[in-house]
């Protein structure tokens, strides 16, 4: 941004410090004071969350956050004033304000130093933003020299630890900008600003420097560890609703299916091959030519009977995603209506040459109009999920004045990073208002803090089809998850696969190796979805049954479906307990520093350690198993002690996969789609060596009745010393719930069968919802 300085006014804390004691005012949530020509307010939102709000003295700024939805709680806190500083303490943390300089620091209740601003580090620089006198704003902090931090959304830098970085946090295809980080000291910091922001960490400071901001506004939260910090971030910005059960199966996509007949035929082929499938995705241009871009209607030549297409997909027991974009070509009625009401942003978005413009997602009236077209043209047909592409949005033919564009909330520059939050929020809120029978599921290419409350599953964008990119997806996904957003996925095989076309496309052995390794990784992500350009990715494109490329895909798609009860229970943990699917080793093993910067492995839920193969031709891989536990090789049943690095052979059909001792894993039936069979004859796998606990969650699979209490929980407890499994009383009920069922208990060992199937049942019993214990 070219800044037009209306005054060279930089407010730096520390100028002309008075020797006299400073005064402050107690508020209902903390304190406020005026120092160094600046208003400083520190407010406790909960015992764990503190807001720090600073603005130039005399400013009338009253900010309404787009990301934060929590309101301050009524709570008790202590205030101690020594004349130079004032300390506000809750039952969890203490915030200290230097009344002379305005510096704020945080300690734990045990006196441990957690986090501090840098002296003289809050800076407001007066600028002119599209004719509006305002500021560029910066806040700097001091971190411990060896402190490790995570987060910042999704960055494609291949790093798990985000120290030593200088990053422009600005929404882009493949990059998600979230000005949030969390530390191994157990705290997190959310910088609540929506303009492009430079994050810097070096030996001198750690800082957020935003192009536009009337105030310096951030939230400090203490969670004690990674999972706790994520829980606090969700408390602050919103909880994640349940995704439908079918979304945890397998979804097939392509750029693009050119007719409705081609799309339905793909589902038919999967059914004929007995390959499980739950989702099919219709990408762009179903509306016809680019001059009709995003018309939210079907071209009568290639999609002559869209209702028949939707009905056919449903009759085949599958579900349909439809793509929608935030931009419209001039020929569309949407463009014309938005233009007539001054609700278009006047810059070019995808596709090039079509003069497509995005609508003003910040305007609630514009979001209403967007949904009205989407509902009448597509949702009324009974489609199941949305693919909201280009949610950054794409910005082509960039001009400096594009960022001066007025939006409903100010210049585009001032709110740019919140575009995906506003856009997805509009679709989610409108669909929720229209129907509670079908859960919202939004596949989206970008995200911002708080977007988890809108049922979004963000994919990593149009990444390249190559091994270095596959490697980077693991830390990208983990940092995204550590930023508070639990649902992430990526195009299996990478999006741009043109380098492999000459060698035979899907029959190219090099692409087959990359694709199958990527699929193994995708099996252990919240959404398993095949997609890409250049090369069609349907399983039958790679060969036929009995051929390696086909058989490996079939194996891992089937594994995904056997994990459905485990994944659905993990989804409930996400919704009900602010949990996460993809977790770095640090999240579960905070006392084992050897795993803190491990960017090649992760926990999937609480039971599985996954170490994807991310190098071409790799026949073995070194794997670190965290200390404090024993580990079962999923494929062999071999038990390995933690706290060491081992070498695991990695033939093409194997991804290194370990299960933590003490895990209880429900194993679903072999199915062709998620609801084909009831879970009335369920295998329960126990991995001995430690005590275990697991809650099996069930509900109606695709409605919001769970919000009204229509769900059940069955808790399993394993006592490793006595070898007794206790199944507690079932809690809750819902329509269609199993009154009686059979549990088949498997005590996993090297001798007792291994892998996906071939497990030997140790004991079976009927369960009718009443507590019982079984000795094994």
Coordinates of N, CA and C in Angstrom, one line a residue, residues 568-752:
X568 N -16.4 -40.0 13.6 CA -17.6 -39.3 14.0 C -17.6 -38.9 15.5
X569 N -17.0 -39.8 16.3 CA -16.8 -39.5 17.7 C -15.8 -38.3 17.9
X570 N -14.8 -38.3 17.1 CA -13.8 -37.2 17.1 C -14.5 -35.9 16.7
X571 N -15.4 -36.0 15.7 CA -16.2 -34.8 15.3 C -17.0 -34.3 16.5
X572 N -17.6 -35.2 17.3 CA -18.4 -34.8 18.4 C -17.4 -34.1 19.5
X573 N -16.2 -34.6 19.6 CA -15.3 -34.0 20.5 C -14.9 -32.6 20.0
X574 N -14.9 -32.4 18.7 CA -14.6 -31.0 18.1 C -15.8 -30.1 18.5
X575 N -17.0 -30.6 18.3 CA -18.2 -29.7 18.6 C -18.4 -29.5 20.0
X576 N -18.4 -30.6 20.8 CA -18.8 -30.5 22.2 C -17.7 -30.2 23.2
X577 N -16.4 -30.5 22.8 CA -15.3 -30.2 23.7 C -14.2 -29.4 23.1
X578 N -14.5 -28.7 22.0 CA -13.5 -27.8 21.3 C -12.3 -28.6 20.9
X579 N -12.4 -29.9 20.5 CA -11.3 -30.7 20.2 C -10.8 -30.4 18.8
X580 N -9.8 -31.3 18.3 CA -9.2 -31.2 17.0 C -9.0 -32.5 16.4
X581 N -9.0 -32.6 15.1 CA -8.7 -33.8 14.4 C -7.1 -34.0 14.2
X582 N -6.5 -33.0 13.6 CA -5.1 -33.1 13.3 C -4.3 -32.3 14.3
X583 N -3.4 -33.0 15.0 CA -2.8 -32.4 16.2 C -1.3 -32.7 16.1
X584 N -0.4 -31.7 16.3 CA 1.0 -32.0 16.4 C 1.3 -32.8 17.6
X585 N 2.5 -33.4 17.6 CA 2.9 -34.2 18.7 C 2.8 -33.4 20.0
X586 N 3.2 -32.2 20.0 CA 3.2 -31.3 21.1 C 1.8 -31.3 21.8
X587 N 0.7 -31.3 21.0 CA -0.6 -31.2 21.6 C -0.9 -32.3 22.6
X588 N -0.4 -33.5 22.3 CA -0.7 -34.7 23.2 C 0.4 -35.0 24.1
X589 N 1.6 -34.6 23.8 CA 2.8 -34.9 24.5 C 3.6 -33.6 24.9
X590 N 3.0 -32.8 25.7 CA 3.6 -31.5 26.0 C 4.9 -31.6 26.9
X591 N 5.2 -32.8 27.4 CA 6.4 -33.0 28.2 C 7.5 -33.6 27.5
X592 N 7.3 -33.8 26.2 CA 8.3 -34.4 25.3 C 8.8 -33.4 24.3
X593 N 9.8 -32.5 24.6 CA 10.3 -31.5 23.6 C 10.8 -32.1 22.3
X594 N 11.1 -33.4 22.3 CA 11.7 -33.9 21.1 C 10.6 -33.9 19.9
X595 N 9.4 -33.8 20.3 CA 8.4 -33.7 19.2 C 7.8 -32.4 18.9
X596 N 8.3 -31.3 19.5 CA 7.8 -30.0 19.4 C 7.9 -29.4 18.0
X597 N 8.9 -29.8 17.3 CA 9.1 -29.2 15.9 C 9.0 -30.3 14.9
X598 N 8.4 -31.4 15.2 CA 8.3 -32.5 14.2 C 7.2 -32.1 13.2
X599 N 7.6 -31.9 12.0 CA 6.6 -31.4 11.0 C 6.2 -32.5 10.0
X600 N 6.7 -33.8 10.3 CA 6.4 -34.9 9.4 C 5.5 -35.9 10.0
X601 N 5.0 -35.7 11.2 CA 4.1 -36.7 11.9 C 3.1 -35.9 12.6
X602 N 2.0 -36.5 12.9 CA 0.9 -35.9 13.7 C 0.0 -36.9 14.3
X603 N -0.8 -36.5 15.3 CA -1.8 -37.3 15.9 C -3.1 -37.0 15.1
X604 N -3.8 -38.1 14.8 CA -5.2 -38.0 14.2 C -6.2 -38.4 15.3
X605 N -6.9 -37.4 15.8 CA -7.6 -37.7 17.1 C -6.6 -37.9 18.2
X606 N -7.0 -38.8 19.1 CA -6.1 -39.1 20.3 C -5.5 -40.4 20.2
X607 N -5.8 -41.3 19.2 CA -5.3 -42.6 19.2 C -4.2 -42.8 18.2
X608 N -4.3 -42.2 17.0 CA -3.4 -42.6 15.9 C -2.3 -41.6 15.7
X609 N -1.1 -42.1 15.5 CA 0.1 -41.3 15.1 C 0.3 -41.7 13.6
X610 N 0.3 -40.6 12.8 CA 0.4 -40.8 11.3 C 1.7 -40.2 10.9
X611 N 2.5 -41.0 10.1 CA 3.8 -40.5 9.5 C 3.8 -40.7 8.0
X612 N 3.1 -39.8 7.3 CA 3.0 -40.0 5.8 C 4.3 -40.1 5.1
X613 N 4.3 -40.8 4.0 CA 5.5 -40.9 3.2 C 5.4 -39.7 2.2
X614 N 6.4 -38.9 2.2 CA 6.4 -37.6 1.4 C 7.6 -37.5 0.5
X615 N 8.3 -38.6 0.3 CA 9.5 -38.5 -0.6 C 9.3 -39.6 -1.7
X616 N 9.7 -39.3 -2.9 CA 9.6 -40.3 -4.0 C 10.6 -41.4 -3.7
X617 N 10.1 -42.6 -3.9 CA 10.9 -43.8 -3.9 C 11.3 -44.2 -2.5
X618 N 10.7 -43.6 -1.4 CA 11.1 -43.9 -0.1 C 10.7 -45.4 0.3
X619 N 11.6 -46.2 0.7 CA 11.3 -47.6 1.1 C 11.4 -47.8 2.6
X620 N 11.8 -46.8 3.3 CA 11.8 -46.8 4.8 C 11.8 -45.4 5.3
X621 N 11.3 -45.2 6.5 CA 11.2 -43.9 7.1 C 11.5 -43.9 8.6
X622 N 12.3 -42.9 9.0 CA 12.6 -42.8 10.4 C 11.4 -42.0 11.1
X623 N 10.9 -42.6 12.2 CA 9.7 -42.1 12.9 C 10.0 -42.0 14.3
X624 N 9.7 -40.8 14.9 CA 9.8 -40.6 16.3 C 8.5 -40.9 17.0
X625 N 8.6 -41.8 18.0 CA 7.5 -42.2 18.8 C 7.6 -41.5 20.2
X626 N 6.7 -40.6 20.5 CA 6.8 -39.8 21.8 C 6.9 -40.7 23.0
X627 N 7.6 -40.1 24.0 CA 7.8 -40.8 25.3 C 6.5 -40.8 26.1
X628 N 6.5 -41.6 27.1 CA 5.4 -41.7 28.0 C 4.3 -42.6 27.6
X629 N 4.6 -43.4 26.5 CA 3.6 -44.3 26.0 C 4.3 -45.4 25.3
X630 N 3.6 -46.5 25.1 CA 3.9 -47.6 24.2 C 3.1 -47.4 23.0
X631 N 3.6 -47.9 21.8 CA 3.0 -47.7 20.6 C 2.8 -49.1 19.8
X632 N 1.6 -49.3 19.2 CA 1.3 -50.4 18.4 C 1.5 -50.1 17.0
X633 N 2.3 -50.8 16.2 CA 2.3 -50.7 14.8 C 0.9 -51.2 14.3
X634 N 0.2 -50.3 13.6 CA -1.2 -50.7 13.2 C -1.2 -51.9 12.3
X635 N -0.2 -52.1 11.5 CA -0.2 -53.1 10.5 C 0.3 -54.5 11.0
X636 N 1.1 -54.4 12.0 CA 1.7 -55.7 12.5 C 1.3 -56.1 13.9
X637 N 0.9 -55.1 14.7 CA 0.6 -55.4 16.1 C 1.8 -55.3 17.0
X638 N 3.0 -55.1 16.4 CA 4.2 -55.0 17.2 C 4.1 -53.8 18.1
X639 N 4.6 -54.0 19.4 CA 4.6 -53.0 20.4 C 6.0 -52.4 20.5
X640 N 6.0 -51.0 20.4 CA 7.3 -50.3 20.5 C 7.3 -49.3 21.6
X641 N 8.3 -49.2 22.4 CA 8.4 -48.3 23.5 C 8.6 -46.9 22.9
X642 N 7.9 -45.9 23.5 CA 8.1 -44.5 23.1 C 9.4 -43.9 23.5
X643 N 9.6 -42.6 23.1 CA 10.8 -41.9 23.4 C 12.0 -42.3 22.6
X644 N 11.8 -42.8 21.4 CA 12.9 -43.2 20.5 C 12.5 -43.0 19.1
X645 N 13.5 -43.0 18.2 CA 13.3 -42.9 16.8 C 13.5 -44.3 16.2
X646 N 12.6 -44.8 15.4 CA 12.7 -46.1 14.8 C 12.7 -46.0 13.3
X647 N 13.1 -47.0 12.6 CA 13.0 -47.1 11.2 C 11.9 -48.0 10.8
X648 N 11.0 -47.6 10.0 CA 9.9 -48.4 9.5 C 9.9 -48.6 8.0
X649 N 9.8 -49.8 7.6 CA 9.8 -50.1 6.2 C 8.5 -49.5 5.6
X650 N 8.6 -49.0 4.4 CA 7.4 -48.3 3.8 C 7.1 -48.8 2.4
X651 N 6.8 -50.0 2.2 CA 6.4 -50.4 0.8 C 5.2 -49.6 0.4
X652 N 4.9 -49.6 -0.9 CA 3.9 -48.7 -1.4 C 2.5 -48.8 -0.8
X653 N 2.2 -50.0 -0.3 CA 0.8 -50.2 0.3 C 0.7 -49.9 1.7
X654 N 1.8 -49.4 2.3 CA 1.9 -49.1 3.8 C 2.2 -47.6 4.0
X655 N 1.4 -47.0 4.9 CA 1.8 -45.7 5.5 C 2.1 -46.0 6.9
X656 N 3.2 -45.5 7.5 CA 3.5 -45.7 8.9 C 2.4 -45.2 9.8
X657 N 1.8 -46.1 10.6 CA 0.6 -45.8 11.4 C 0.7 -46.5 12.7
X658 N 0.7 -45.7 13.8 CA 0.9 -46.3 15.1 C -0.3 -45.9 16.0
X659 N -0.7 -46.7 16.9 CA -1.8 -46.5 17.8 C -1.2 -46.5 19.3
X660 N -1.6 -45.4 20.0 CA -1.1 -45.3 21.3 C -1.7 -46.3 22.3
X661 N -0.9 -46.9 23.1 CA -1.4 -47.9 24.1 C -2.4 -47.2 25.0
X662 N -3.5 -47.9 25.3 CA -4.5 -47.4 26.1 C -5.7 -46.9 25.2
X663 N -5.5 -46.9 23.9 CA -6.6 -46.5 23.0 C -7.7 -47.5 22.9
X664 N -8.9 -47.0 22.7 CA -10.1 -47.8 22.4 C -10.6 -47.3 21.1
X665 N -10.7 -48.1 20.1 CA -11.0 -47.6 18.7 C -12.2 -48.5 18.2
X666 N -13.4 -47.8 18.0 CA -14.5 -48.6 17.4 C -14.2 -48.7 15.9
X667 N -14.5 -49.9 15.4 CA -14.2 -50.3 14.0 C -15.5 -50.5 13.2
X668 N -15.7 -49.7 12.3 CA -17.0 -49.8 11.5 C -17.0 -50.9 10.6
X669 N -18.2 -51.2 10.1 CA -18.4 -52.3 9.1 C -17.9 -51.9 7.7
X670 N -17.7 -52.9 6.9 CA -17.3 -52.6 5.5 C -18.5 -52.2 4.7
X671 N -18.5 -51.0 4.2 CA -19.7 -50.5 3.5 C -19.3 -49.8 2.2
X672 N -20.3 -49.5 1.4 CA -20.2 -48.8 0.1 C -20.5 -47.3 0.3
X673 N -21.2 -46.9 1.4 CA -21.5 -45.6 1.7 C -21.7 -45.5 3.2
X674 N -21.7 -44.3 3.8 CA -21.6 -44.2 5.2 C -22.8 -44.8 6.0
X675 N -24.0 -44.7 5.4 CA -25.1 -45.2 6.2 C -25.7 -46.5 5.7
X676 N -24.9 -47.3 4.9 CA -25.4 -48.5 4.3 C -25.7 -49.5 5.4
X677 N -24.9 -49.6 6.5 CA -25.2 -50.5 7.6 C -25.2 -49.8 8.9
X678 N -26.1 -50.3 9.8 CA -26.1 -49.8 11.1 C -24.9 -50.3 11.9
X679 N -24.6 -49.6 13.0 CA -23.5 -50.0 13.8 C -24.0 -50.9 14.9
X680 N -24.7 -52.0 14.5 CA -25.3 -52.9 15.5 C -24.5 -54.1 15.8
X681 N -23.4 -54.2 15.1 CA -22.5 -55.4 15.3 C -21.0 -54.8 15.2
X682 N -20.7 -54.0 16.2 CA -19.5 -53.1 16.1 C -18.3 -53.8 16.8
X683 N -17.2 -53.7 16.1 CA -15.9 -54.2 16.7 C -15.3 -53.1 17.5
X684 N -14.9 -53.4 18.7 CA -14.2 -52.5 19.6 C -12.8 -53.0 19.8
X685 N -11.9 -52.2 19.3 CA -10.4 -52.6 19.5 C -9.8 -52.0 20.7
X686 N -9.2 -52.8 21.5 CA -8.5 -52.3 22.7 C -7.0 -52.5 22.5
X687 N -6.3 -51.4 22.7 CA -4.8 -51.5 22.5 C -4.2 -51.4 24.0
X688 N -3.9 -52.6 24.6 CA -3.5 -52.6 26.0 C -2.2 -52.0 26.2
X689 N -1.9 -51.9 27.5 CA -0.6 -51.3 27.9 C -0.8 -50.0 28.7
X690 N -2.0 -49.5 28.8 CA -2.3 -48.3 29.6 C -3.9 -48.3 29.7
X691 N -4.3 -47.5 30.7 CA -5.8 -47.3 30.9 C -6.3 -46.6 29.7
X692 N -7.6 -46.8 29.4 CA -8.2 -46.2 28.2 C -9.6 -45.7 28.4
X693 N -10.0 -44.7 27.6 CA -11.3 -44.1 27.7 C -11.8 -43.7 26.3
X694 N -13.0 -44.0 26.0 CA -13.5 -43.5 24.7 C -15.0 -43.4 24.7
X695 N -15.5 -42.4 24.1 CA -17.0 -42.1 24.0 C -17.5 -42.3 22.6
X696 N -18.3 -43.3 22.4 CA -18.9 -43.6 21.1 C -20.1 -42.7 21.0
X697 N -20.1 -41.8 19.9 CA -21.2 -40.9 19.7 C -22.0 -41.2 18.5
X698 N -23.3 -41.1 18.7 CA -24.3 -41.3 17.6 C -25.4 -40.3 17.6
X699 N -25.9 -40.0 16.4 CA -27.1 -39.1 16.3 C -27.8 -39.5 15.0
X700 N -28.6 -38.5 14.5 CA -29.4 -38.8 13.3 C -28.6 -38.6 12.0
X701 N -27.3 -38.3 12.1 CA -26.3 -38.2 11.0 C -26.3 -37.0 10.2
X702 N -27.5 -36.4 10.0 CA -27.5 -35.2 9.1 C -28.8 -34.3 9.4
X703 N -28.8 -33.8 10.6 CA -29.8 -32.8 11.0 C -29.2 -32.1 12.2
X704 N -29.9 -31.1 12.7 CA -29.5 -30.3 13.8 C -30.2 -30.6 15.1
X705 N -30.9 -31.8 15.1 CA -31.6 -32.2 16.3 C -30.7 -32.5 17.4
X706 N -29.4 -32.8 17.1 CA -28.4 -33.0 18.2 C -28.3 -31.7 19.1
X707 N -28.5 -30.6 18.5 CA -28.5 -29.3 19.3 C -29.6 -29.3 20.3
X708 N -30.7 -30.1 20.1 CA -31.8 -30.1 21.0 C -31.7 -31.4 21.9
X709 N -30.5 -32.0 21.9 CA -30.3 -33.2 22.8 C -30.5 -34.5 22.1
X710 N -30.8 -34.6 20.8 CA -31.1 -35.8 20.2 C -29.8 -36.5 19.8
X711 N -29.1 -37.1 20.7 CA -27.9 -37.9 20.4 C -27.7 -38.8 21.6
X712 N -26.7 -39.8 21.4 CA -26.4 -40.7 22.5 C -24.9 -40.8 22.6
X713 N -24.5 -41.1 23.9 CA -23.0 -41.3 24.2 C -22.9 -42.6 24.9
X714 N -22.0 -43.4 24.5 CA -21.7 -44.7 25.3 C -20.2 -44.6 25.6
X715 N -19.9 -44.6 26.9 CA -18.5 -44.5 27.3 C -17.9 -45.8 27.6
X716 N -16.7 -46.1 27.0 CA -16.0 -47.3 27.3 C -14.8 -47.0 28.1
X717 N -14.5 -47.8 29.2 CA -13.3 -47.6 30.0 C -12.6 -48.9 30.1
X718 N -11.3 -48.8 29.9 CA -10.4 -49.9 30.0 C -9.4 -49.8 31.2
X719 N -9.5 -50.8 32.1 CA -8.6 -50.9 33.2 C -7.5 -51.9 32.8
X720 N -6.3 -51.3 32.6 CA -5.2 -52.2 32.1 C -4.7 -53.2 33.1
X721 N -4.8 -52.8 34.4 CA -4.3 -53.7 35.4 C -5.2 -54.9 35.6
X722 N -6.5 -54.6 35.6 CA -7.4 -55.7 35.9 C -7.9 -56.4 34.6
X723 N -7.6 -55.8 33.5 CA -8.0 -56.3 32.2 C -9.6 -56.3 32.1
X724 N -10.2 -55.3 32.6 CA -11.6 -55.2 32.6 C -12.1 -54.0 31.8
X725 N -13.0 -54.3 30.8 CA -13.6 -53.3 30.0 C -15.0 -53.0 30.6
X726 N -15.2 -51.7 30.9 CA -16.5 -51.3 31.4 C -17.2 -50.5 30.4
X727 N -18.5 -50.8 30.1 CA -19.3 -50.0 29.2 C -20.4 -49.4 30.0
X728 N -20.3 -48.0 30.1 CA -21.2 -47.3 31.0 C -22.6 -47.2 30.5
X729 N -23.5 -46.8 31.3 CA -24.9 -46.6 30.9 C -24.9 -45.6 29.7
X730 N -25.7 -46.0 28.7 CA -25.9 -45.1 27.6 C -26.6 -43.8 28.0
X731 N -26.1 -42.6 27.5 CA -26.7 -41.4 27.9 C -27.3 -40.8 26.6
X732 N -28.6 -40.3 26.8 CA -29.3 -39.7 25.7 C -30.0 -40.7 24.8
X733 N -30.8 -40.1 23.8 CA -31.5 -40.9 22.9 C -31.8 -40.0 21.7
X734 N -32.2 -40.7 20.6 CA -32.6 -40.0 19.3 C -33.4 -41.0 18.5
X735 N -34.1 -40.4 17.6 CA -35.0 -41.2 16.7 C -34.1 -42.1 15.9
X736 N -34.5 -43.4 15.9 CA -33.8 -44.4 15.1 C -32.6 -45.1 15.9
X737 N -32.5 -44.7 17.1 CA -31.3 -45.2 17.9 C -31.5 -46.7 18.1
X738 N -30.4 -47.4 18.1 CA -30.4 -48.9 18.4 C -30.7 -49.1 19.8
X739 N -31.7 -49.9 20.1 CA -32.0 -50.3 21.5 C -31.1 -51.3 22.0
X740 N -30.7 -52.2 21.1 CA -29.8 -53.3 21.5 C -28.8 -53.6 20.4
X741 N -27.6 -53.9 20.8 CA -26.6 -54.1 19.8 C -25.5 -55.1 20.3
X742 N -24.7 -55.5 19.4 CA -23.6 -56.4 19.8 C -22.3 -55.7 19.7
X743 N -21.5 -55.9 20.7 CA -20.1 -55.4 20.7 C -19.1 -56.6 20.6
X744 N -18.2 -56.5 19.7 CA -17.2 -57.6 19.5 C -15.9 -57.0 19.9
X745 N -15.3 -57.5 21.0 CA -14.1 -56.9 21.6 C -12.9 -57.7 21.1
X746 N -11.9 -56.8 20.6 CA -10.7 -57.4 20.1 C -9.5 -56.8 21.0
X747 N -8.8 -57.6 21.6 CA -7.6 -57.2 22.3 C -6.4 -57.3 21.3
X748 N -6.0 -56.1 20.8 CA -5.0 -56.1 19.8 C -3.6 -56.6 20.3
X749 N -3.0 -57.4 19.4 CA -1.7 -57.9 19.7 C -1.1 -58.5 18.4
X750 N 0.2 -58.7 18.4 CA 0.8 -59.3 17.2 C 0.3 -60.6 16.8
X751 N -0.2 -61.4 17.8 CA -0.7 -62.7 17.6 C -2.2 -62.7 17.2
X752 N -2.9 -61.6 17.4 CA -4.3 -61.6 17.4 C -4.9 -60.9 16.1

